């Protein structure tokens, strides 16, 4: 069944956006939801188009599936916004233990991309790695820039962190090519 996998992918994608936002700025829930909603709507729309044009479903059938595919993860994002504002004073903003959160978030983001590519492409592992690695590298470079500019670390101190942050999730995506 495609619907549970789409819901899983949407929730994983939102969780990764929430965690990445929590590393840098507040209001965490608001920013994560505002980034997530149009991105997820575009993905849900592509899914509907694939269903109509490639799989031969009727537009009315895909329209009824579009509501839960978009709506349930969108509601989770709305709840994340509400929870962040009500219970964490627009946080949680991560100040310590960032490396473990970055590594975990990288793996969750890869998993979300992997589930989505499994639903939308014929070679999901290779496509997931091809989409994930440049995206993750850009994030890791952004994290380095924030470490240097905002936190005051030197580039030399940040390079090993960048390599670690990039290497572990990238290795997961490469190892998944074997499965």
PDB file of C-alpha atoms in Angstrom:
ATOM      1  CA  UNK A   1       0.000   0.000   0.000  1.00  0.00           C
ATOM      2  CA  UNK A   2       1.311   3.376  -0.987  1.00  0.00           C
ATOM      3  CA  UNK A   3      -0.617   5.542   1.472  1.00  0.00           C
ATOM      4  CA  UNK A   4       1.115   4.341   4.685  1.00  0.00           C
ATOM      5  CA  UNK A   5       4.514   4.760   3.039  1.00  0.00           C
ATOM      6  CA  UNK A   6       3.657   8.296   1.912  1.00  0.00           C
ATOM      7  CA  UNK A   7       2.482   9.144   5.415  1.00  0.00           C
ATOM      8  CA  UNK A   8       5.704   7.713   6.849  1.00  0.00           C
ATOM      9  CA  UNK A   9       7.796   9.695   4.367  1.00  0.00           C
ATOM     10  CA  UNK A  10       5.924  12.906   5.132  1.00  0.00           C
ATOM     11  CA  UNK A  11       6.287  12.544   8.870  1.00  0.00           C
ATOM     12  CA  UNK A  12       9.986  11.638   8.573  1.00  0.00           C
ATOM     13  CA  UNK A  13      10.565  14.649   6.332  1.00  0.00           C
ATOM     14  CA  UNK A  14       8.822  16.958   8.792  1.00  0.00           C
ATOM     15  CA  UNK A  15      10.741  15.522  11.760  1.00  0.00           C
ATOM     16  CA  UNK A  16      14.030  16.104   9.943  1.00  0.00           C
ATOM     17  CA  UNK A  17      13.045  19.697   9.074  1.00  0.00           C
ATOM     18  CA  UNK A  18      11.985  20.308  12.683  1.00  0.00           C
ATOM     19  CA  UNK A  19      15.293  18.954  14.019  1.00  0.00           C
ATOM     20  CA  UNK A  20      17.369  20.915  11.497  1.00  0.00           C
ATOM     21  CA  UNK A  21      15.462  24.089  12.346  1.00  0.00           C
ATOM     22  CA  UNK A  22      16.025  23.439  16.061  1.00  0.00           C
ATOM     23  CA  UNK A  23      19.763  23.548  15.411  1.00  0.00           C
ATOM     24  CA  UNK A  24      19.706  27.108  14.105  1.00  0.00           C
ATOM     25  CA  UNK A  25      16.792  29.348  14.932  1.00  0.00           C
ATOM     26  CA  UNK A  26      13.472  29.958  16.606  1.00  0.00           C
ATOM     27  CA  UNK A  27      10.484  29.784  16.297  1.00  0.00           C
ATOM     28  CA  UNK A  28      11.303  26.186  15.461  1.00  0.00           C
ATOM     29  CA  UNK A  29       7.802  24.819  14.888  1.00  0.00           C
ATOM     30  CA  UNK A  30       6.676  27.779  12.791  1.00  0.00           C
ATOM     31  CA  UNK A  31       9.695  27.775  10.497  1.00  0.00           C
ATOM     32  CA  UNK A  32       9.691  23.985  10.106  1.00  0.00           C
ATOM     33  CA  UNK A  33       5.971  23.944   9.249  1.00  0.00           C
ATOM     34  CA  UNK A  34       6.245  26.872   6.837  1.00  0.00           C
ATOM     35  CA  UNK A  35       9.104  25.115   5.025  1.00  0.00           C
ATOM     36  CA  UNK A  36       7.378  21.750   5.099  1.00  0.00           C
ATOM     37  CA  UNK A  37       3.896  22.605   3.832  1.00  0.00           C
ATOM     38  CA  UNK A  38       4.742  23.823   0.299  1.00  0.00           C
ATOM     39  CA  UNK A  39       7.435  21.165  -0.104  1.00  0.00           C
ATOM     40  CA  UNK A  40       5.059  18.389   0.917  1.00  0.00           C
ATOM     41  CA  UNK A  41       2.252  19.813  -1.207  1.00  0.00           C
ATOM     42  CA  UNK A  42       4.540  19.687  -4.246  1.00  0.00           C
ATOM     43  CA  UNK A  43       5.500  16.085  -3.459  1.00  0.00           C
ATOM     44  CA  UNK A  44       1.847  15.088  -2.938  1.00  0.00           C
ATOM     45  CA  UNK A  45       0.933  16.756  -6.228  1.00  0.00           C
ATOM     46  CA  UNK A  46       3.682  14.867  -8.061  1.00  0.00           C
ATOM     47  CA  UNK A  47       2.355  11.664  -6.531  1.00  0.00           C
ATOM     48  CA  UNK A  48      -1.140  12.490  -7.797  1.00  0.00           C
ATOM     49  CA  UNK A  49       0.205  13.264 -11.272  1.00  0.00           C
ATOM     50  CA  UNK A  50       2.147   9.996 -11.330  1.00  0.00           C
ATOM     51  CA  UNK A  51      -1.013   8.170 -10.292  1.00  0.00           C
ATOM     52  CA  UNK A  52      -3.065   9.764 -13.069  1.00  0.00           C
ATOM     53  CA  UNK A  53      -0.568   9.765 -15.921  1.00  0.00           C
ATOM     54  CA  UNK A  54       1.650   6.765 -15.211  1.00  0.00           C
ATOM     55  CA  UNK A  55      -0.601   4.384 -13.305  1.00  0.00           C
ATOM     56  CA  UNK A  56      -3.830   5.251 -15.097  1.00  0.00           C
ATOM     57  CA  UNK A  57      -5.945   6.167 -12.087  1.00  0.00           C
ATOM     58  CA  UNK A  58      -8.854   8.532 -12.496  1.00  0.00           C
ATOM     59  CA  UNK A  59      -8.413  12.113 -11.375  1.00  0.00           C
ATOM     60  CA  UNK A  60     -11.257  11.669  -8.887  1.00  0.00           C
ATOM     61  CA  UNK A  61      -9.511   8.636  -7.352  1.00  0.00           C
ATOM     62  CA  UNK A  62      -6.236  10.513  -6.953  1.00  0.00           C
ATOM     63  CA  UNK A  63      -8.026  13.566  -5.562  1.00  0.00           C
ATOM     64  CA  UNK A  64      -9.465  11.479  -2.717  1.00  0.00           C
ATOM     65  CA  UNK A  65      -6.027  10.043  -1.953  1.00  0.00           C
ATOM     66  CA  UNK A  66      -4.385  13.485  -2.141  1.00  0.00           C
ATOM     67  CA  UNK A  67      -6.266  14.663   0.940  1.00  0.00           C
ATOM     68  CA  UNK A  68      -4.726  12.161   3.406  1.00  0.00           C
ATOM     69  CA  UNK A  69      -1.356  12.079   1.604  1.00  0.00           C
ATOM     70  CA  UNK A  70      -0.995  15.829   2.069  1.00  0.00           C
ATOM     71  CA  UNK A  71      -3.307  16.406   5.005  1.00  0.00           C
ATOM     72  CA  UNK A  72      -2.055  14.001   7.657  1.00  0.00           C
ATOM     73  CA  UNK A  73       1.631  15.048   7.508  1.00  0.00           C
ATOM     74  CA  UNK A  74       0.460  18.689   7.238  1.00  0.00           C
ATOM     75  CA  UNK A  75      -1.544  18.222  10.456  1.00  0.00           C
ATOM     76  CA  UNK A  76       1.524  16.730  12.146  1.00  0.00           C
ATOM     77  CA  UNK A  77       3.478  19.822  11.089  1.00  0.00           C
ATOM     78  CA  UNK A  78       0.728  22.056  12.450  1.00  0.00           C
ATOM     79  CA  UNK A  79       0.822  20.170  15.741  1.00  0.00           C
ATOM     80  CA  UNK A  80       4.620  20.564  15.816  1.00  0.00           C
ATOM     81  CA  UNK A  81       4.168  24.310  15.411  1.00  0.00           C
ATOM     82  CA  UNK A  82       1.568  24.425  18.174  1.00  0.00           C
ATOM     83  CA  UNK A  83       3.599  22.200  20.535  1.00  0.00           C
ATOM     84  CA  UNK A  84       6.757  24.190  19.944  1.00  0.00           C
ATOM     85  CA  UNK A  85       4.993  27.475  20.658  1.00  0.00           C
ATOM     86  CA  UNK A  86       3.025  26.258  23.675  1.00  0.00           C
ATOM     87  CA  UNK A  87       5.353  23.890  25.475  1.00  0.00           C
ATOM     88  CA  UNK A  88       8.876  24.899  24.421  1.00  0.00           C
ATOM     89  CA  UNK A  89       8.608  28.692  24.150  1.00  0.00           C
ATOM     90  CA  UNK A  90       9.064  28.467  20.354  1.00  0.00           C
ATOM     91  CA  UNK A  91      11.991  26.073  20.819  1.00  0.00           C
ATOM     92  CA  UNK A  92      13.511  23.650  21.370  1.00  0.00           C
ATOM     93  CA  UNK A  93      16.707  25.299  20.231  1.00  0.00           C
ATOM     94  CA  UNK A  94      19.632  22.868  20.478  1.00  0.00           C
ATOM     95  CA  UNK A  95      22.705  24.272  22.199  1.00  0.00           C
ATOM     96  CA  UNK A  96      24.655  21.131  23.100  1.00  0.00           C
ATOM     97  CA  UNK A  97      24.976  17.655  21.657  1.00  0.00           C
ATOM     98  CA  UNK A  98      24.507  19.079  18.182  1.00  0.00           C
ATOM     99  CA  UNK A  99      26.658  16.518  16.387  1.00  0.00           C
ATOM    100  CA  UNK A 100      24.504  13.580  17.462  1.00  0.00           C
ATOM    101  CA  UNK A 101      21.348  15.443  16.484  1.00  0.00           C
ATOM    102  CA  UNK A 102      22.854  16.349  13.100  1.00  0.00           C
ATOM    103  CA  UNK A 103      23.880  12.733  12.479  1.00  0.00           C
ATOM    104  CA  UNK A 104      20.485  11.384  13.499  1.00  0.00           C
ATOM    105  CA  UNK A 105      18.680  14.014  11.472  1.00  0.00           C
ATOM    106  CA  UNK A 106      20.798  13.192   8.428  1.00  0.00           C
ATOM    107  CA  UNK A 107      19.804   9.551   8.664  1.00  0.00           C
ATOM    108  CA  UNK A 108      16.117  10.443   9.149  1.00  0.00           C
ATOM    109  CA  UNK A 109      16.261  12.791   6.149  1.00  0.00           C
ATOM    110  CA  UNK A 110      17.898  10.081   4.034  1.00  0.00           C
ATOM    111  CA  UNK A 111      15.212   7.613   5.131  1.00  0.00           C
ATOM    112  CA  UNK A 112      12.447  10.059   4.150  1.00  0.00           C
ATOM    113  CA  UNK A 113      14.057  10.562   0.746  1.00  0.00           C
ATOM    114  CA  UNK A 114      14.542   6.802   0.362  1.00  0.00           C
ATOM    115  CA  UNK A 115      10.879   6.062   1.107  1.00  0.00           C
ATOM    116  CA  UNK A 116       9.775   8.765  -1.342  1.00  0.00           C
ATOM    117  CA  UNK A 117      12.069   7.575  -4.114  1.00  0.00           C
ATOM    118  CA  UNK A 118      10.803   4.047  -3.514  1.00  0.00           C
ATOM    119  CA  UNK A 119       7.334   5.333  -4.271  1.00  0.00           C
ATOM    120  CA  UNK A 120       8.172   7.571  -7.229  1.00  0.00           C
ATOM    121  CA  UNK A 121      11.167   6.104  -9.101  1.00  0.00           C
ATOM    122  CA  UNK A 122      12.218   2.734 -10.537  1.00  0.00           C
ATOM    123  CA  UNK A 123      15.708   2.746  -8.893  1.00  0.00           C
ATOM    124  CA  UNK A 124      15.004   4.074  -5.411  1.00  0.00           C
ATOM    125  CA  UNK A 125      18.335   3.492  -3.636  1.00  0.00           C
ATOM    126  CA  UNK A 126      20.458   5.122  -6.325  1.00  0.00           C
ATOM    127  CA  UNK A 127      18.042   7.995  -6.748  1.00  0.00           C
ATOM    128  CA  UNK A 128      17.838   8.508  -2.977  1.00  0.00           C
ATOM    129  CA  UNK A 129      21.613   8.694  -2.704  1.00  0.00           C
ATOM    130  CA  UNK A 130      21.834  11.046  -5.696  1.00  0.00           C
ATOM    131  CA  UNK A 131      19.231  13.383  -4.172  1.00  0.00           C
ATOM    132  CA  UNK A 132      20.372  13.103  -0.568  1.00  0.00           C
ATOM    133  CA  UNK A 133      24.145  13.532  -0.817  1.00  0.00           C
ATOM    134  CA  UNK A 134      24.316  16.970  -2.490  1.00  0.00           C
ATOM    135  CA  UNK A 135      21.464  18.219  -0.307  1.00  0.00           C
ATOM    136  CA  UNK A 136      23.181  16.942   2.833  1.00  0.00           C
ATOM    137  CA  UNK A 137      26.534  18.368   1.760  1.00  0.00           C
ATOM    138  CA  UNK A 138      24.925  21.802   1.377  1.00  0.00           C
ATOM    139  CA  UNK A 139      23.456  21.514   4.854  1.00  0.00           C
ATOM    140  CA  UNK A 140      26.825  20.447   6.308  1.00  0.00           C
ATOM    141  CA  UNK A 141      28.543  23.407   4.638  1.00  0.00           C
ATOM    142  CA  UNK A 142      25.847  25.697   6.048  1.00  0.00           C
ATOM    143  CA  UNK A 143      26.436  24.176   9.464  1.00  0.00           C
ATOM    144  CA  UNK A 144      30.164  24.885   9.084  1.00  0.00           C
ATOM    145  CA  UNK A 145      29.457  28.510   8.159  1.00  0.00           C
ATOM    146  CA  UNK A 146      27.204  28.934  11.198  1.00  0.00           C
ATOM    147  CA  UNK A 147      29.886  27.364  13.405  1.00  0.00           C
ATOM    148  CA  UNK A 148      32.509  29.777  12.104  1.00  0.00           C
ATOM    149  CA  UNK A 149      30.441  32.961  11.806  1.00  0.00           C
ATOM    150  CA  UNK A 150      28.025  32.630  14.734  1.00  0.00           C
ATOM    151  CA  UNK A 151      29.744  30.334  17.227  1.00  0.00           C
ATOM    152  CA  UNK A 152      33.245  31.648  16.578  1.00  0.00           C
ATOM    153  CA  UNK A 153      34.990  28.381  15.784  1.00  0.00           C
ATOM    154  CA  UNK A 154      37.853  28.362  13.316  1.00  0.00           C
ATOM    155  CA  UNK A 155      37.488  26.706   9.924  1.00  0.00           C
ATOM    156  CA  UNK A 156      40.115  24.187  11.031  1.00  0.00           C
ATOM    157  CA  UNK A 157      37.978  23.239  14.027  1.00  0.00           C
ATOM    158  CA  UNK A 158      34.843  22.931  11.928  1.00  0.00           C
ATOM    159  CA  UNK A 159      36.256  20.850   9.032  1.00  0.00           C
ATOM    160  CA  UNK A 160      36.453  17.573  11.042  1.00  0.00           C
ATOM    161  CA  UNK A 161      32.874  18.145  12.240  1.00  0.00           C
ATOM    162  CA  UNK A 162      31.747  18.760   8.648  1.00  0.00           C
ATOM    163  CA  UNK A 163      33.454  15.549   7.528  1.00  0.00           C
ATOM    164  CA  UNK A 164      31.861  13.524  10.325  1.00  0.00           C
ATOM    165  CA  UNK A 165      28.429  15.091   9.839  1.00  0.00           C
ATOM    166  CA  UNK A 166      28.543  14.388   6.122  1.00  0.00           C
ATOM    167  CA  UNK A 167      30.267  10.996   6.165  1.00  0.00           C
ATOM    168  CA  UNK A 168      27.980   9.041   8.477  1.00  0.00           C
ATOM    169  CA  UNK A 169      24.624   9.742   6.746  1.00  0.00           C
ATOM    170  CA  UNK A 170      26.320   9.552   3.331  1.00  0.00           C
ATOM    171  CA  UNK A 171      27.748   6.147   4.258  1.00  0.00           C
ATOM    172  CA  UNK A 172      24.253   4.980   5.208  1.00  0.00           C
ATOM    173  CA  UNK A 173      22.949   6.077   1.810  1.00  0.00           C
ATOM    174  CA  UNK A 174      25.816   4.340  -0.005  1.00  0.00           C
ATOM    175  CA  UNK A 175      25.498   1.133   2.028  1.00  0.00           C
ATOM    176  CA  UNK A 176      21.792   1.072   1.199  1.00  0.00           C
ATOM    177  CA  UNK A 177      22.717   0.735  -2.478  1.00  0.00           C
ATOM    178  CA  UNK A 178      23.603  -2.883  -1.689  1.00  0.00           C
ATOM    179  CA  UNK A 179      20.078  -3.637  -0.423  1.00  0.00           C
TER     180      UNK A 179
END
